[in-house]
mmCIF file with all atom_site columns, C-alpha atoms in Angstrom:
data_model
loop_
_atom_site.group_PDB
_atom_site.id
_atom_site.type_symbol
_atom_site.label_atom_id
_atom_site.label_alt_id
_atom_site.label_comp_id
_atom_site.label_asym_id
_atom_site.label_entity_id
_atom_site.label_seq_id
_atom_site.pdbx_PDB_ins_code
_atom_site.Cartn_x
_atom_site.Cartn_y
_atom_site.Cartn_z
_atom_site.occupancy
_atom_site.B_iso_or_equiv
_atom_site.pdbx_formal_charge
_atom_site.auth_seq_id
_atom_site.auth_comp_id
_atom_site.auth_asym_id
_atom_site.auth_atom_id
_atom_site.pdbx_PDB_model_num
ATOM 1   C CA . MET A 1 1   ? 227.218 179.869 48.487  1.00 0.00 ? 1   MET A CA 1
ATOM 2   C CA . ASN A 1 2   ? 225.097 180.645 45.416  1.00 0.00 ? 2   ASN A CA 1
ATOM 3   C CA . GLU A 1 3   ? 228.227 181.889 43.642  1.00 0.00 ? 3   GLU A CA 1
ATOM 4   C CA . ASN A 1 4   ? 229.961 178.532 44.242  1.00 0.00 ? 4   ASN A CA 1
ATOM 5   C CA . ILE A 1 5   ? 227.033 176.667 42.705  1.00 0.00 ? 5   ILE A CA 1
ATOM 6   C CA . ASN A 1 6   ? 227.152 178.886 39.598  1.00 0.00 ? 6   ASN A CA 1
ATOM 7   C CA . LYS A 1 7   ? 230.932 178.315 39.282  1.00 0.00 ? 7   LYS A CA 1
ATOM 8   C CA . SER A 1 8   ? 230.488 174.539 39.538  1.00 0.00 ? 8   SER A CA 1
ATOM 9   C CA . ASN A 1 9   ? 227.733 174.607 36.885  1.00 0.00 ? 9   ASN A CA 1
ATOM 10  C CA . PHE A 1 10  ? 229.973 176.675 34.597  1.00 0.00 ? 10  PHE A CA 1
ATOM 11  C CA . LEU A 1 11  ? 232.916 174.292 35.063  1.00 0.00 ? 11  LEU A CA 1
ATOM 12  C CA . GLU A 1 12  ? 230.642 171.300 34.497  1.00 0.00 ? 12  GLU A CA 1
ATOM 13  C CA . LYS A 1 13  ? 229.393 172.845 31.230  1.00 0.00 ? 13  LYS A CA 1
ATOM 14  C CA . LYS A 1 14  ? 233.003 173.280 30.094  1.00 0.00 ? 14  LYS A CA 1
ATOM 15  C CA . GLU A 1 15  ? 233.740 169.618 30.841  1.00 0.00 ? 15  GLU A CA 1
ATOM 16  C CA . ILE A 1 16  ? 230.527 168.103 29.447  1.00 0.00 ? 16  ILE A CA 1
ATOM 17  C CA . ARG A 1 17  ? 229.121 168.826 26.013  1.00 0.00 ? 17  ARG A CA 1
ATOM 18  C CA . ARG A 1 18  ? 225.727 167.447 25.041  1.00 0.00 ? 18  ARG A CA 1
ATOM 19  C CA . ASP A 1 19  ? 224.301 167.821 21.533  1.00 0.00 ? 19  ASP A CA 1
ATOM 20  C CA . ILE A 1 20  ? 220.580 167.062 21.229  1.00 0.00 ? 20  ILE A CA 1
ATOM 21  C CA . ILE A 1 21  ? 219.620 165.213 18.023  1.00 0.00 ? 21  ILE A CA 1
ATOM 22  C CA . THR A 1 22  ? 216.182 165.718 16.504  1.00 0.00 ? 22  THR A CA 1
ATOM 23  C CA . GLY A 1 23  ? 214.618 162.500 15.303  1.00 0.00 ? 23  GLY A CA 1
ATOM 24  C CA . SER A 1 24  ? 211.571 161.966 13.136  1.00 0.00 ? 24  SER A CA 1
ATOM 25  C CA . LYS A 1 25  ? 209.527 164.740 14.743  1.00 0.00 ? 25  LYS A CA 1
ATOM 26  C CA . ARG A 1 26  ? 210.373 167.264 12.042  1.00 0.00 ? 26  ARG A CA 1
ATOM 27  C CA . LEU A 1 27  ? 208.058 169.571 10.121  1.00 0.00 ? 27  LEU A CA 1
ATOM 28  C CA . SER A 1 28  ? 208.969 167.920 6.812   1.00 0.00 ? 28  SER A CA 1
ATOM 29  C CA . ASN A 1 29  ? 207.818 164.502 8.070   1.00 0.00 ? 29  ASN A CA 1
ATOM 30  C CA . TYR A 1 30  ? 204.495 165.948 9.277   1.00 0.00 ? 30  TYR A CA 1
ATOM 31  C CA . CYS A 1 31  ? 204.010 167.552 5.837   1.00 0.00 ? 31  CYS A CA 1
ATOM 32  C CA . TRP A 1 32  ? 204.861 164.360 3.915   1.00 0.00 ? 32  TRP A CA 1
ATOM 33  C CA . CYS A 1 33  ? 202.606 162.275 6.148   1.00 0.00 ? 33  CYS A CA 1
ATOM 34  C CA . THR A 1 34  ? 199.669 164.620 5.544   1.00 0.00 ? 34  THR A CA 1
ATOM 35  C CA . ILE A 1 35  ? 200.249 164.954 1.777   1.00 0.00 ? 35  ILE A CA 1
ATOM 36  C CA . LEU A 1 36  ? 200.575 161.194 1.287   1.00 0.00 ? 36  LEU A CA 1
ATOM 37  C CA . LEU A 1 37  ? 197.517 160.449 3.420   1.00 0.00 ? 37  LEU A CA 1
ATOM 38  C CA . PHE A 1 38  ? 195.175 162.845 1.588   1.00 0.00 ? 38  PHE A CA 1
ATOM 39  C CA . GLY A 1 39  ? 196.629 162.026 -1.827  1.00 0.00 ? 39  GLY A CA 1
ATOM 40  C CA . GLY A 1 40  ? 196.338 158.308 -1.108  1.00 0.00 ? 40  GLY A CA 1
ATOM 41  C CA . PHE A 1 41  ? 192.707 158.633 -0.078  1.00 0.00 ? 41  PHE A CA 1
ATOM 42  C CA . GLY A 1 42  ? 192.008 160.605 -3.256  1.00 0.00 ? 42  GLY A CA 1
ATOM 43  C CA . PHE A 1 43  ? 193.536 157.902 -5.443  1.00 0.00 ? 43  PHE A CA 1
ATOM 44  C CA . LEU A 1 44  ? 191.840 155.095 -3.514  1.00 0.00 ? 44  LEU A CA 1
ATOM 45  C CA . LEU A 1 45  ? 188.431 156.772 -3.731  1.00 0.00 ? 45  LEU A CA 1
ATOM 46  C CA . SER A 1 46  ? 188.958 157.365 -7.460  1.00 0.00 ? 46  SER A CA 1
ATOM 47  C CA . GLY A 1 47  ? 189.674 153.682 -7.989  1.00 0.00 ? 47  GLY A CA 1
ATOM 48  C CA . LEU A 1 48  ? 186.675 152.643 -5.894  1.00 0.00 ? 48  LEU A CA 1
ATOM 49  C CA . SER A 1 49  ? 184.447 155.122 -7.752  1.00 0.00 ? 49  SER A CA 1
ATOM 50  C CA . SER A 1 50  ? 185.396 153.524 -11.063 1.00 0.00 ? 50  SER A CA 1
ATOM 51  C CA . TYR A 1 51  ? 184.647 150.051 -9.645  1.00 0.00 ? 51  TYR A CA 1
ATOM 52  C CA . LEU A 1 52  ? 181.326 150.995 -8.019  1.00 0.00 ? 52  LEU A CA 1
ATOM 53  C CA . ASN A 1 53  ? 180.372 153.335 -10.870 1.00 0.00 ? 53  ASN A CA 1
ATOM 54  C CA . TYR A 1 54  ? 179.359 155.838 -8.189  1.00 0.00 ? 54  TYR A CA 1
ATOM 55  C CA . ASN A 1 55  ? 181.111 159.154 -7.578  1.00 0.00 ? 55  ASN A CA 1
ATOM 56  C CA . LEU A 1 56  ? 182.770 159.116 -4.129  1.00 0.00 ? 56  LEU A CA 1
ATOM 57  C CA . LEU A 1 57  ? 184.712 162.348 -4.747  1.00 0.00 ? 57  LEU A CA 1
ATOM 58  C CA . PRO A 1 58  ? 182.716 165.589 -4.731  1.00 0.00 ? 58  PRO A CA 1
ATOM 59  C CA . PHE A 1 59  ? 185.247 167.588 -6.781  1.00 0.00 ? 59  PHE A CA 1
ATOM 60  C CA . ALA A 1 60  ? 185.908 165.120 -9.624  1.00 0.00 ? 60  ALA A CA 1
ATOM 61  C CA . ASN A 1 61  ? 184.101 162.558 -11.739 1.00 0.00 ? 61  ASN A CA 1
ATOM 62  C CA . PRO A 1 62  ? 186.222 159.386 -11.472 1.00 0.00 ? 62  PRO A CA 1
ATOM 63  C CA . LYS A 1 63  ? 183.315 157.029 -12.228 1.00 0.00 ? 63  LYS A CA 1
ATOM 64  C CA . GLU A 1 64  ? 184.063 157.682 -15.907 1.00 0.00 ? 64  GLU A CA 1
ATOM 65  C CA . LEU A 1 65  ? 187.373 155.843 -15.502 1.00 0.00 ? 65  LEU A CA 1
ATOM 66  C CA . ILE A 1 66  ? 187.505 152.264 -16.739 1.00 0.00 ? 66  ILE A CA 1
ATOM 67  C CA . PHE A 1 67  ? 188.155 150.012 -13.743 1.00 0.00 ? 67  PHE A CA 1
ATOM 68  C CA . ILE A 1 68  ? 190.590 147.776 -15.629 1.00 0.00 ? 68  ILE A CA 1
ATOM 69  C CA . PRO A 1 69  ? 193.356 149.077 -15.848 1.00 0.00 ? 69  PRO A CA 1
ATOM 70  C CA . GLN A 1 70  ? 192.983 152.705 -14.581 1.00 0.00 ? 70  GLN A CA 1
ATOM 71  C CA . GLY A 1 71  ? 190.819 151.996 -11.523 1.00 0.00 ? 71  GLY A CA 1
ATOM 72  C CA . ILE A 1 72  ? 193.017 149.157 -10.317 1.00 0.00 ? 72  ILE A CA 1
ATOM 73  C CA . VAL A 1 73  ? 196.171 151.236 -10.744 1.00 0.00 ? 73  VAL A CA 1
ATOM 74  C CA . MET A 1 74  ? 194.630 154.206 -8.913  1.00 0.00 ? 74  MET A CA 1
ATOM 75  C CA . SER A 1 75  ? 193.507 151.923 -6.068  1.00 0.00 ? 75  SER A CA 1
ATOM 76  C CA . PHE A 1 76  ? 196.983 150.384 -5.875  1.00 0.00 ? 76  PHE A CA 1
ATOM 77  C CA . TYR A 1 77  ? 198.715 153.796 -5.768  1.00 0.00 ? 77  TYR A CA 1
ATOM 78  C CA . GLY A 1 78  ? 196.254 155.010 -3.148  1.00 0.00 ? 78  GLY A CA 1
ATOM 79  C CA . THR A 1 79  ? 196.814 151.977 -0.933  1.00 0.00 ? 79  THR A CA 1
ATOM 80  C CA . ILE A 1 80  ? 200.617 152.266 -1.198  1.00 0.00 ? 80  ILE A CA 1
ATOM 81  C CA . SER A 1 81  ? 200.457 155.989 -0.420  1.00 0.00 ? 81  SER A CA 1
ATOM 82  C CA . ILE A 1 82  ? 198.311 155.414 2.683   1.00 0.00 ? 82  ILE A CA 1
ATOM 83  C CA . MET A 1 83  ? 200.682 152.669 3.874   1.00 0.00 ? 83  MET A CA 1
ATOM 84  C CA . ILE A 1 84  ? 203.744 154.942 3.474   1.00 0.00 ? 84  ILE A CA 1
ATOM 85  C CA . SER A 1 85  ? 201.872 157.710 5.302   1.00 0.00 ? 85  SER A CA 1
ATOM 86  C CA . PHE A 1 86  ? 201.116 155.279 8.150   1.00 0.00 ? 86  PHE A CA 1
ATOM 87  C CA . TYR A 1 87  ? 204.798 154.251 8.295   1.00 0.00 ? 87  TYR A CA 1
ATOM 88  C CA . ILE A 1 88  ? 205.929 157.901 8.521   1.00 0.00 ? 88  ILE A CA 1
ATOM 89  C CA . PHE A 1 89  ? 203.283 158.527 11.196  1.00 0.00 ? 89  PHE A CA 1
ATOM 90  C CA . LEU A 1 90  ? 204.668 155.626 13.274  1.00 0.00 ? 90  LEU A CA 1
ATOM 91  C CA . THR A 1 91  ? 208.244 156.895 12.962  1.00 0.00 ? 91  THR A CA 1
ATOM 92  C CA . ILE A 1 92  ? 207.013 160.310 14.162  1.00 0.00 ? 92  ILE A CA 1
ATOM 93  C CA . LEU A 1 93  ? 205.074 158.706 17.026  1.00 0.00 ? 93  LEU A CA 1
ATOM 94  C CA . TRP A 1 94  ? 208.082 156.621 18.126  1.00 0.00 ? 94  TRP A CA 1
ATOM 95  C CA . ASP A 1 95  ? 210.490 159.549 17.442  1.00 0.00 ? 95  ASP A CA 1
ATOM 96  C CA . VAL A 1 96  ? 212.945 157.268 15.656  1.00 0.00 ? 96  VAL A CA 1
ATOM 97  C CA . GLY A 1 97  ? 216.459 158.710 15.428  1.00 0.00 ? 97  GLY A CA 1
ATOM 98  C CA . SER A 1 98  ? 216.188 161.145 18.329  1.00 0.00 ? 98  SER A CA 1
ATOM 99  C CA . GLY A 1 99  ? 218.745 161.199 21.096  1.00 0.00 ? 99  GLY A CA 1
ATOM 100 C CA . TYR A 1 100 ? 221.927 162.958 22.065  1.00 0.00 ? 100 TYR A CA 1
ATOM 101 C CA . ASN A 1 101 ? 225.707 162.919 21.807  1.00 0.00 ? 101 ASN A CA 1
ATOM 102 C CA . GLU A 1 102 ? 227.511 163.480 25.101  1.00 0.00 ? 102 GLU A CA 1
ATOM 103 C CA . PHE A 1 103 ? 231.202 164.266 25.337  1.00 0.00 ? 103 PHE A CA 1
ATOM 104 C CA . ASN A 1 104 ? 232.321 164.051 28.966  1.00 0.00 ? 104 ASN A CA 1
ATOM 105 C CA . LYS A 1 105 ? 235.872 165.214 29.773  1.00 0.00 ? 105 LYS A CA 1
ATOM 106 C CA . LYS A 1 106 ? 235.386 164.381 33.457  1.00 0.00 ? 106 LYS A CA 1
ATOM 107 C CA . GLU A 1 107 ? 234.740 160.675 32.769  1.00 0.00 ? 107 GLU A CA 1
ATOM 108 C CA . GLN A 1 108 ? 236.739 160.644 29.486  1.00 0.00 ? 108 GLN A CA 1
ATOM 109 C CA . LEU A 1 109 ? 233.782 159.065 27.646  1.00 0.00 ? 109 LEU A CA 1
ATOM 110 C CA . VAL A 1 110 ? 231.748 159.725 24.518  1.00 0.00 ? 110 VAL A CA 1
ATOM 111 C CA . ARG A 1 111 ? 228.134 158.543 24.632  1.00 0.00 ? 111 ARG A CA 1
ATOM 112 C CA . VAL A 1 112 ? 225.981 158.284 21.515  1.00 0.00 ? 112 VAL A CA 1
ATOM 113 C CA . VAL A 1 113 ? 222.321 157.606 22.380  1.00 0.00 ? 113 VAL A CA 1
ATOM 114 C CA . ARG A 1 114 ? 219.523 157.136 19.833  1.00 0.00 ? 114 ARG A CA 1
ATOM 115 C CA . LYS A 1 115 ? 215.976 155.748 19.751  1.00 0.00 ? 115 LYS A CA 1
ATOM 116 C CA . GLY A 1 116 ? 215.176 153.053 17.223  1.00 0.00 ? 116 GLY A CA 1
ATOM 117 C CA . PHE A 1 117 ? 212.056 151.129 16.329  1.00 0.00 ? 117 PHE A CA 1
ATOM 118 C CA . PRO A 1 118 ? 210.200 149.376 19.177  1.00 0.00 ? 118 PRO A CA 1
ATOM 119 C CA . GLY A 1 119 ? 211.491 146.003 20.156  1.00 0.00 ? 119 GLY A CA 1
ATOM 120 C CA . LYS A 1 120 ? 214.305 144.395 22.056  1.00 0.00 ? 120 LYS A CA 1
ATOM 121 C CA . ASN A 1 121 ? 216.926 146.846 20.775  1.00 0.00 ? 121 ASN A CA 1
ATOM 122 C CA . ARG A 1 122 ? 214.866 150.062 20.808  1.00 0.00 ? 122 ARG A CA 1
ATOM 123 C CA . ASN A 1 123 ? 217.490 152.172 22.574  1.00 0.00 ? 123 ASN A CA 1
ATOM 124 C CA . ILE A 1 124 ? 220.893 152.394 20.938  1.00 0.00 ? 124 ILE A CA 1
ATOM 125 C CA . PHE A 1 125 ? 223.578 153.280 23.459  1.00 0.00 ? 125 PHE A CA 1
ATOM 126 C CA . LEU A 1 126 ? 227.215 153.485 22.322  1.00 0.00 ? 126 LEU A CA 1
ATOM 127 C CA . VAL A 1 127 ? 230.075 154.400 24.685  1.00 0.00 ? 127 VAL A CA 1
ATOM 128 C CA . TYR A 1 128 ? 233.650 155.105 23.607  1.00 0.00 ? 128 TYR A CA 1
ATOM 129 C CA . PRO A 1 129 ? 236.579 156.158 25.803  1.00 0.00 ? 129 PRO A CA 1
ATOM 130 C CA . PHE A 1 130 ? 238.503 159.256 24.711  1.00 0.00 ? 130 PHE A CA 1
ATOM 131 C CA . ALA A 1 131 ? 241.628 157.072 24.339  1.00 0.00 ? 131 ALA A CA 1
ATOM 132 C CA . ASN A 1 132 ? 239.870 155.154 21.515  1.00 0.00 ? 132 ASN A CA 1
ATOM 133 C CA . ILE A 1 133 ? 239.001 158.294 19.491  1.00 0.00 ? 133 ILE A CA 1
ATOM 134 C CA . LYS A 1 134 ? 241.258 158.906 16.505  1.00 0.00 ? 134 LYS A CA 1
ATOM 135 C CA . SER A 1 135 ? 239.638 161.960 14.902  1.00 0.00 ? 135 SER A CA 1
ATOM 136 C CA . ILE A 1 136 ? 236.528 163.836 13.835  1.00 0.00 ? 136 ILE A CA 1
ATOM 137 C CA . LYS A 1 137 ? 235.774 163.475 10.128  1.00 0.00 ? 137 LYS A CA 1
ATOM 138 C CA . LEU A 1 138 ? 233.652 165.677 7.926   1.00 0.00 ? 138 LEU A CA 1
ATOM 139 C CA . SER A 1 139 ? 232.028 163.737 5.080   1.00 0.00 ? 139 SER A CA 1
ATOM 140 C CA . ILE A 1 140 ? 230.676 165.953 2.297   1.00 0.00 ? 140 ILE A CA 1
ATOM 141 C CA . LYS A 1 141 ? 228.858 164.651 -0.779  1.00 0.00 ? 141 LYS A CA 1
ATOM 142 C CA . GLU A 1 142 ? 227.353 167.174 -3.165  1.00 0.00 ? 142 GLU A CA 1
ATOM 143 C CA . GLY A 1 143 ? 224.944 166.512 -6.019  1.00 0.00 ? 143 GLY A CA 1
ATOM 144 C CA . LEU A 1 144 ? 221.280 165.653 -6.335  1.00 0.00 ? 144 LEU A CA 1
ATOM 145 C CA . ASN A 1 145 ? 221.114 164.186 -2.821  1.00 0.00 ? 145 ASN A CA 1
ATOM 146 C CA . PRO A 1 146 ? 223.734 166.149 -0.847  1.00 0.00 ? 146 PRO A CA 1
ATOM 147 C CA . LYS A 1 147 ? 225.040 164.806 2.463   1.00 0.00 ? 147 LYS A CA 1
ATOM 148 C CA . ARG A 1 148 ? 227.093 166.632 5.052   1.00 0.00 ? 148 ARG A CA 1
ATOM 149 C CA . ILE A 1 149 ? 227.845 164.435 8.045   1.00 0.00 ? 149 ILE A CA 1
ATOM 150 C CA . ILE A 1 150 ? 230.131 164.738 11.067  1.00 0.00 ? 150 ILE A CA 1
ATOM 151 C CA . LEU A 1 151 ? 231.662 161.364 11.926  1.00 0.00 ? 151 LEU A CA 1
ATOM 152 C CA . LEU A 1 152 ? 233.465 160.159 15.046  1.00 0.00 ? 152 LEU A CA 1
ATOM 153 C CA . CYS A 1 153 ? 236.426 158.014 13.904  1.00 0.00 ? 153 CYS A CA 1
ATOM 154 C CA . THR A 1 154 ? 237.818 155.449 16.325  1.00 0.00 ? 154 THR A CA 1
ATOM 155 C CA . LYS A 1 155 ? 241.223 153.772 16.319  1.00 0.00 ? 155 LYS A CA 1
ATOM 156 C CA . ASP A 1 156 ? 239.639 150.482 15.195  1.00 0.00 ? 156 ASP A CA 1
ATOM 157 C CA . ASN A 1 157 ? 238.419 152.247 11.983  1.00 0.00 ? 157 ASN A CA 1
ATOM 158 C CA . ARG A 1 158 ? 234.759 152.694 12.957  1.00 0.00 ? 158 ARG A CA 1
ATOM 159 C CA . GLU A 1 159 ? 232.936 155.791 11.748  1.00 0.00 ? 159 GLU A CA 1
ATOM 160 C CA . ILE A 1 160 ? 229.981 156.749 13.927  1.00 0.00 ? 160 ILE A CA 1
ATOM 161 C CA . PRO A 1 161 ? 227.670 159.478 12.534  1.00 0.00 ? 161 PRO A CA 1
ATOM 162 C CA . LEU A 1 162 ? 227.097 162.298 15.014  1.00 0.00 ? 162 LEU A CA 1
ATOM 163 C CA . SER A 1 163 ? 224.973 164.727 13.006  1.00 0.00 ? 163 SER A CA 1
ATOM 164 C CA . PRO A 1 164 ? 221.218 164.283 12.526  1.00 0.00 ? 164 PRO A CA 1
ATOM 165 C CA . ILE A 1 165 ? 219.645 163.130 9.280   1.00 0.00 ? 165 ILE A CA 1
ATOM 166 C CA . GLU A 1 166 ? 217.880 166.174 7.891   1.00 0.00 ? 166 GLU A CA 1
ATOM 167 C CA . GLN A 1 167 ? 218.371 168.922 5.367   1.00 0.00 ? 167 GLN A CA 1
ATOM 168 C CA . PRO A 1 168 ? 222.117 169.467 4.979   1.00 0.00 ? 168 PRO A CA 1
ATOM 169 C CA . LEU A 1 169 ? 223.452 172.425 6.932   1.00 0.00 ? 169 LEU A CA 1
ATOM 170 C CA . PRO A 1 170 ? 225.373 175.158 5.103   1.00 0.00 ? 170 PRO A CA 1
ATOM 171 C CA . LEU A 1 171 ? 229.000 174.185 4.540   1.00 0.00 ? 171 LEU A CA 1
ATOM 172 C CA . SER A 1 172 ? 230.390 176.947 6.771   1.00 0.00 ? 172 SER A CA 1
ATOM 173 C CA . GLU A 1 173 ? 228.116 175.916 9.665   1.00 0.00 ? 173 GLU A CA 1
ATOM 174 C CA . ILE A 1 174 ? 228.939 172.194 9.500   1.00 0.00 ? 174 ILE A CA 1
ATOM 175 C CA . GLU A 1 175 ? 232.664 172.991 9.250   1.00 0.00 ? 175 GLU A CA 1
ATOM 176 C CA . ALA A 1 176 ? 232.402 175.241 12.314  1.00 0.00 ? 176 ALA A CA 1
ATOM 177 C CA . GLN A 1 177 ? 230.591 172.522 14.284  1.00 0.00 ? 177 GLN A CA 1
ATOM 178 C CA . ALA A 1 178 ? 233.138 169.867 13.299  1.00 0.00 ? 178 ALA A CA 1
ATOM 179 C CA . SER A 1 179 ? 236.147 172.049 14.157  1.00 0.00 ? 179 SER A CA 1
ATOM 180 C CA . GLU A 1 180 ? 234.566 173.087 17.485  1.00 0.00 ? 180 GLU A CA 1
ATOM 181 C CA . LEU A 1 181 ? 233.962 169.423 18.368  1.00 0.00 ? 181 LEU A CA 1
ATOM 182 C CA . ALA A 1 182 ? 237.495 168.410 17.347  1.00 0.00 ? 182 ALA A CA 1
ATOM 183 C CA . GLY A 1 183 ? 238.851 171.227 19.515  1.00 0.00 ? 183 GLY A CA 1
ATOM 184 C CA . PHE A 1 184 ? 236.701 170.144 22.467  1.00 0.00 ? 184 PHE A CA 1
ATOM 185 C CA . LEU A 1 185 ? 237.895 166.528 22.163  1.00 0.00 ? 185 LEU A CA 1
ATOM 186 C CA . GLU A 1 186 ? 241.462 167.627 21.337  1.00 0.00 ? 186 GLU A CA 1
ATOM 187 C CA . VAL A 1 187 ? 241.695 165.376 18.270  1.00 0.00 ? 187 VAL A CA 1
ATOM 188 C CA . SER A 1 188 ? 242.450 166.058 14.622  1.00 0.00 ? 188 SER A CA 1
ATOM 189 C CA . LEU A 1 189 ? 239.854 167.050 12.037  1.00 0.00 ? 189 LEU A CA 1
ATOM 190 C CA . GLU A 1 190 ? 239.754 165.142 8.727   1.00 0.00 ? 190 GLU A CA 1
ATOM 191 C CA . GLY A 1 191 ? 237.961 165.777 5.470   1.00 0.00 ? 191 GLY A CA 1
ATOM 192 C CA . LEU A 1 192 ? 238.312 169.525 4.983   1.00 0.00 ? 192 LEU A CA 1
#
């Protein structure tokens, strides 16, 4: 009996593929949030020190700054930095961009599920039948801001991104993932 259960689980794993997508809860976002928060407070306290003519920072002497224009600019940069840090913190808290891609041979469906920002359309849920899938496309852009994305191409010319937004994977690894997915779905692979 136990052997039959293991066989059914194995067959189910061969028929259903689920790729988990990491959202905003990444180490780089935690680092940026922390850096921007502390840097922003430093700039804001420097600007306030120049306005109050009282040293609010123990490791510097910003009260020697002239409030107009340096103090105002430092306060502005500090405020903007704290606001960006708060925005990144909220995206981490809400885990924006997380979800999964499910490829189900049993039901002949592809499901793309992602979390968005809170509101009426927080959960993004896309479903495509296998009959509507044209190909898997690999989009590679090198340069200062490199992008390596696996796209699901449908017959009505839609291109749905399947890979997470993060540091680009090595070219050999993303090519292997794209070819493995194209083989699983039994469709062609474009963009190599």
